[in-house]
Coordinates of C-alpha atoms in Angstrom, one line a residue:
X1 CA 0.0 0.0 0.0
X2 CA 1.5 3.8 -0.7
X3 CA 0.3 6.6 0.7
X4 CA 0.9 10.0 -0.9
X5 CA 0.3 13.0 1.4
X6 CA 0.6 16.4 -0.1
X7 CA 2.3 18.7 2.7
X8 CA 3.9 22.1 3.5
X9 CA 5.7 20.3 6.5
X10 CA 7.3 17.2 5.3
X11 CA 9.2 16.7 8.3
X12 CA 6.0 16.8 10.4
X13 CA 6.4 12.6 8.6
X14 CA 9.5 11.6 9.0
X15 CA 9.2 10.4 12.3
X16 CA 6.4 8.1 11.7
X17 CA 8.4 6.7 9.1
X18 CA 10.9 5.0 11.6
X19 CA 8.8 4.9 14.5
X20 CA 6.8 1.8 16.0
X21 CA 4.8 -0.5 14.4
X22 CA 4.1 1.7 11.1
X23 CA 7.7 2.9 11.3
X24 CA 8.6 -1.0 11.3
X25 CA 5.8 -1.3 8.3
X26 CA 7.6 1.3 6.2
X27 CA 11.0 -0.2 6.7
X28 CA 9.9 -3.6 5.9
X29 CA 8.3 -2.2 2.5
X30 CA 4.8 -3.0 3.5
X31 CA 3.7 0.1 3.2
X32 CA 5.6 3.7 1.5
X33 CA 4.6 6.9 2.6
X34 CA 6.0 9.3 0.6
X35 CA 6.0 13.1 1.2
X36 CA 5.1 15.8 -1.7
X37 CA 5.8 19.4 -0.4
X38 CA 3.7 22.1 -2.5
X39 CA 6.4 24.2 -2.4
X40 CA 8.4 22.7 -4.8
X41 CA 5.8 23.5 -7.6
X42 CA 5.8 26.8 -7.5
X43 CA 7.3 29.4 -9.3
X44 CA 8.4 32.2 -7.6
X45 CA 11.5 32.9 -5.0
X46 CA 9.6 32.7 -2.3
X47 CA 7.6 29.5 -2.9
X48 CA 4.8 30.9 -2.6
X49 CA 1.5 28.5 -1.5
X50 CA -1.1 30.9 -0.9
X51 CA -2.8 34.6 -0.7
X52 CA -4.8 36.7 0.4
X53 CA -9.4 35.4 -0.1
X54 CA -11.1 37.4 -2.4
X55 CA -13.8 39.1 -0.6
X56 CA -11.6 39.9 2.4
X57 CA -11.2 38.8 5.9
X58 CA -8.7 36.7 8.0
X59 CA -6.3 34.2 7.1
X60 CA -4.6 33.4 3.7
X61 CA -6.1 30.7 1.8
X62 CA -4.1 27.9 -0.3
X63 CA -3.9 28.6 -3.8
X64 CA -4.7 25.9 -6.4
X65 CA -1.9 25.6 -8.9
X66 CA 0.9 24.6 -6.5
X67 CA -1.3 22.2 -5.3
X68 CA -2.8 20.9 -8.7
X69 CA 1.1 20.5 -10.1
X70 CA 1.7 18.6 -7.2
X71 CA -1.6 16.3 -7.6
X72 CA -0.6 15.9 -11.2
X73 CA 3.3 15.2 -10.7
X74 CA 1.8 12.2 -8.0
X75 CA -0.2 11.0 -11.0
X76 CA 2.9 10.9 -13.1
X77 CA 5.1 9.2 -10.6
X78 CA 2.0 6.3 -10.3
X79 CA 1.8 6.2 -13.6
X80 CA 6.0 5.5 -14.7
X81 CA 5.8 2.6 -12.2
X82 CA 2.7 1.1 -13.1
X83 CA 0.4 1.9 -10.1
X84 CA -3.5 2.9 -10.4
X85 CA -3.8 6.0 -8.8
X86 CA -6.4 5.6 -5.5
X87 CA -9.0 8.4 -3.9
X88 CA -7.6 12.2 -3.4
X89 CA -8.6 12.4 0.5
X90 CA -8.4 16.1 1.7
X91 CA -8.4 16.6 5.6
X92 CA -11.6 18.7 6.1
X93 CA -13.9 19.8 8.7
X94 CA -16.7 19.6 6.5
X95 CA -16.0 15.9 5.9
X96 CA -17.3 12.5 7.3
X97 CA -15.7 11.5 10.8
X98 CA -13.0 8.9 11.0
X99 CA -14.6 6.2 12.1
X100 CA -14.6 2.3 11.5
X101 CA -17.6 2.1 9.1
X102 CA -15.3 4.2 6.9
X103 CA -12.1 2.6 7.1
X104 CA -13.6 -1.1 6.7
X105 CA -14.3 -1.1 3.3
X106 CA -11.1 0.8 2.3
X107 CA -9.1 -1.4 4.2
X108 CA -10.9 -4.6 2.9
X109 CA -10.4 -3.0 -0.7
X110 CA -6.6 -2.6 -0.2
X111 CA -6.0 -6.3 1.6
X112 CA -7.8 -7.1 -1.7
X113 CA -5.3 -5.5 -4.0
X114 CA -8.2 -3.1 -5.5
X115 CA -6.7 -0.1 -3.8
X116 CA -3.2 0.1 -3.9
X117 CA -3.0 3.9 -2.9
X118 CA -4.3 6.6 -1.4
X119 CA -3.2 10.3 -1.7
X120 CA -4.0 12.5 1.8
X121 CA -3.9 16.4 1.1
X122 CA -2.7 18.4 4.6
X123 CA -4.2 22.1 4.4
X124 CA -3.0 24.6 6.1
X125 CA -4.2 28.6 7.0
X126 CA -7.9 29.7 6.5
X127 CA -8.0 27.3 4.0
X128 CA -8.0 25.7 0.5
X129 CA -9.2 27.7 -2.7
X130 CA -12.5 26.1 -3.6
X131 CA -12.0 25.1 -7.0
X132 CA -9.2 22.9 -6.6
X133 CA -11.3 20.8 -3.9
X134 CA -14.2 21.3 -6.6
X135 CA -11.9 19.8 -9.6
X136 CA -9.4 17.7 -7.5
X137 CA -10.5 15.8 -4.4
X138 CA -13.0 12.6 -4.1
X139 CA -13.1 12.8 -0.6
X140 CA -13.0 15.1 2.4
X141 CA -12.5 13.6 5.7
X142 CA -12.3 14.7 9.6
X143 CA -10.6 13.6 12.3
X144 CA -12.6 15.2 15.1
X145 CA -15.1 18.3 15.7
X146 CA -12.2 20.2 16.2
X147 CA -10.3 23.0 13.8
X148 CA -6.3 22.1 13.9
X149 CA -3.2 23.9 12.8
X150 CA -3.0 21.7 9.8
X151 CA -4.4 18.3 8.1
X152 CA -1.0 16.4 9.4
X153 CA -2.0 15.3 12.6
X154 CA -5.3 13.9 10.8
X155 CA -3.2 12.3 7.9
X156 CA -1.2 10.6 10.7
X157 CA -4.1 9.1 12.2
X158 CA -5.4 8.0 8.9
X159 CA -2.5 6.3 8.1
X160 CA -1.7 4.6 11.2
X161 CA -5.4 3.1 12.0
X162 CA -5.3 2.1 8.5
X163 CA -1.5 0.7 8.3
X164 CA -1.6 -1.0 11.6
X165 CA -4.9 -3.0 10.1
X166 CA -2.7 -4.7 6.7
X167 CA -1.6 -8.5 6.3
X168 CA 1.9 -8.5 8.0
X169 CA 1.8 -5.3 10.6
X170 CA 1.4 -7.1 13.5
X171 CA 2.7 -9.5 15.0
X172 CA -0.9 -10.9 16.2
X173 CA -3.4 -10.2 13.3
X174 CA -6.0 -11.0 15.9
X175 CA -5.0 -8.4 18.2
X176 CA -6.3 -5.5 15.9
X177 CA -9.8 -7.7 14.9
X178 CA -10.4 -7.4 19.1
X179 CA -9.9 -3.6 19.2
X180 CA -12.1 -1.2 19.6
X181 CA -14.9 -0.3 17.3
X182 CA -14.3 -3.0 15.0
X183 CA -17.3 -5.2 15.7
X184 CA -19.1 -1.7 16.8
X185 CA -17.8 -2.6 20.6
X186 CA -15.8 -1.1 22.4
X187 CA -12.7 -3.6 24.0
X188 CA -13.4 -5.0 27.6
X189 CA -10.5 -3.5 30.1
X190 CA -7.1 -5.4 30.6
X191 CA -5.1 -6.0 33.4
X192 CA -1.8 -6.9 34.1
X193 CA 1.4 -7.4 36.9
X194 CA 1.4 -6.6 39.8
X195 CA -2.4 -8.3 40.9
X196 CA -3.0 -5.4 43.5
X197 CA -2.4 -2.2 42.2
X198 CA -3.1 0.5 45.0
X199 CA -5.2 -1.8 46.8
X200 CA -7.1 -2.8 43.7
X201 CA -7.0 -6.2 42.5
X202 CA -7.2 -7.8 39.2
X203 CA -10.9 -9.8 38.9
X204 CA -10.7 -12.8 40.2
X205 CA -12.1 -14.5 37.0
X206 CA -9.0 -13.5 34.7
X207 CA -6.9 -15.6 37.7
X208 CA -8.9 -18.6 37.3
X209 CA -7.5 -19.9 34.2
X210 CA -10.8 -21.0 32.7
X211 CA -11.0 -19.9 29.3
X212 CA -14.5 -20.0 28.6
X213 CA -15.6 -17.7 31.7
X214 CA -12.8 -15.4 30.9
X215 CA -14.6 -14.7 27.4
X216 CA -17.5 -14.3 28.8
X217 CA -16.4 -11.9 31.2
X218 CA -14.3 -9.8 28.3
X219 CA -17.5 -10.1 26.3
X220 CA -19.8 -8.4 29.5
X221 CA -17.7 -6.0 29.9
X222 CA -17.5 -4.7 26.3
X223 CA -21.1 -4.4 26.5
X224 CA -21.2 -2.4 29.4
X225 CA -18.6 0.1 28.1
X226 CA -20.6 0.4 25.2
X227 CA -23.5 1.1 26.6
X228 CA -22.2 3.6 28.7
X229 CA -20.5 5.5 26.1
X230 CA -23.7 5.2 24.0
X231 CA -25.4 7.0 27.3
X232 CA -23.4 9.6 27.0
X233 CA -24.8 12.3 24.8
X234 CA -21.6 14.4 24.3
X235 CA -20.2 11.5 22.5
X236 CA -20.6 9.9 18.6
X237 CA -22.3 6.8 18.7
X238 CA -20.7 3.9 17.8
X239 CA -22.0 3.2 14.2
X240 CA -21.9 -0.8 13.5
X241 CA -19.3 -1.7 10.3
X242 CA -21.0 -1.1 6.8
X243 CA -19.7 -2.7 4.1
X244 CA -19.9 -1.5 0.8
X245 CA -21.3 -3.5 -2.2
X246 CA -19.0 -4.7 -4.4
X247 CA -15.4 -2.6 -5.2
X248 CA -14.6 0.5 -4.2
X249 CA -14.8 3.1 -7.5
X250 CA -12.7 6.2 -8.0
X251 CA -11.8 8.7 -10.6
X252 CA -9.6 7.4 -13.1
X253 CA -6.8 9.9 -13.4
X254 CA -7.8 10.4 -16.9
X255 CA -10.8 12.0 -16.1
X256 CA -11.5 15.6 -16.3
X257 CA -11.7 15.9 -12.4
X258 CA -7.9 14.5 -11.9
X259 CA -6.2 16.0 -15.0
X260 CA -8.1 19.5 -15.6
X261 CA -6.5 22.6 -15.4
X262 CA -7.3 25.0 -12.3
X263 CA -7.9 28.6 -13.3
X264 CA -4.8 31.2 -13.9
X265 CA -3.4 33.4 -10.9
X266 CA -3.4 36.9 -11.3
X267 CA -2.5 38.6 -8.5
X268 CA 0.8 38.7 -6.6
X269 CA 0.8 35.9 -3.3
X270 CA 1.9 36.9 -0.5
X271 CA 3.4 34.3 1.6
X272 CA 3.1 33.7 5.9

């Protein structure tokens, strides 16, 4: 699986790339994350990425051709090695949440070979200009109901609950099918050395070496940390896994929506 993630701070990546379990993923060549700075596709000495938003008010926004050359050079690079170019994700507020009833069929898609790669798109400042979203991205996708400095932290999270999910991550490809939200639960609570803990001791059942009571237990106790996050009503509810019929579709890059060209850029940027 690659990922391609458009971003103004490259080096916001690299330690993911060396670090635990997707670090180890990475450096095993399961999976390549590879970092496109906007920046480099511009034309002017200060590498100019965005302006001032017509219409005034705060903020600069991202301008579009920077961030279109960059799309397109992805596109190129996919195509001289024989890869299918995957969904254009851009990390949005206005987007569907993170959640497991999106990543399932994504995930189930890629273990399948139908989705090789994905490209992530990190904004940054006010925001993106319009018409490159319009023309260039399939998706939009949040992380939380929370504004951040910039789509990085988002495209981390992305990556990791999706990496961490492949054939050949983890050690124990059980250990991630018992996780939280996967089967719409969330996981019981887990316990280990030393068996009193501040005067609190591990349940007596997880001593008793009976397998069969133990899962019940695990499974009780999922259910009742379900249902009291479902109780609470500052929370997201737990949506059960939807799968989607059949294969995942995208844009081919030849269509007019990956290969257009965004409007020219009269005015002088001025960069922050």
């Amino acid at each position: 699986m690659r990922f391609d993630v458009i971003t103004v701070l490259p080096e916001l990546l690299a330690p993911f790339q060396v670090q635990g379990v997707c670090g180890r993923a990475v450096q095993r060549g399961l999976v390549t994350v590879q970092a496109w700075n906007p920046r480099s596709f511009t034309h002017d000495v200060h590498q100019t990425v965005d302006d001032r938003p017509y219409g005034g008010g705060p903020g600069m926004v991202m301008l579009a051709q920077p961030l279109a050359d960059c799309l397109k050079a992805i596109r190129e690079d996919l195509e001289g090695q024989g890869l299918p170019a995957g969904p254009t994700i851009l990390m949005s507020p206005s987007g569907p949440l993170l959640s497991e009833p999106w990543l399932r069929p994504r995930l189930d898609a890629s273990r399948a070979g139908r989705l090789v790669q994905t490209t992530l798109i990190c904004g940054r400042y006010e925001g993106i200009d319009q018409r490159f979203i319009d023309r260039y991205v399939d998706e939009e996708l949040r992380l939380a109901d929370v504004v951040l400095s910039g789509g990085e932290i988002a495209a981390l999270a992305v990556m990791d609950a999706w990496i961490r999910r492949l054939p050949g991550v983890l050690g124990d490809p059980e250990s991630a099918e018992q996780d939280s939200f996967v089967h719409g639960m969330l996981d019981h609570p887990h316990y280990t050395r030393p068996e009193v803990f501040e005067g609190q001791a591990v349940p007596d059942v997880l001593l008793s070496g009976h397998h069969g009571k133990i899962a019940d237990w695990r499974a009780q106790q999922a259910k009742v940390r379900t249902a009291q996050f479902l109780a609470n009503p500052h929370q997201h509810p737990i949506e059960q896994p939807i799968l989607w019929p059949g294969s995942l579709e995208f844009p081919s890059k030849n269509s007019s929506r990956n290969c257009g060209k965004s409007s020219d850029q009269n005015n002088p940027a001025n960069d922050v």
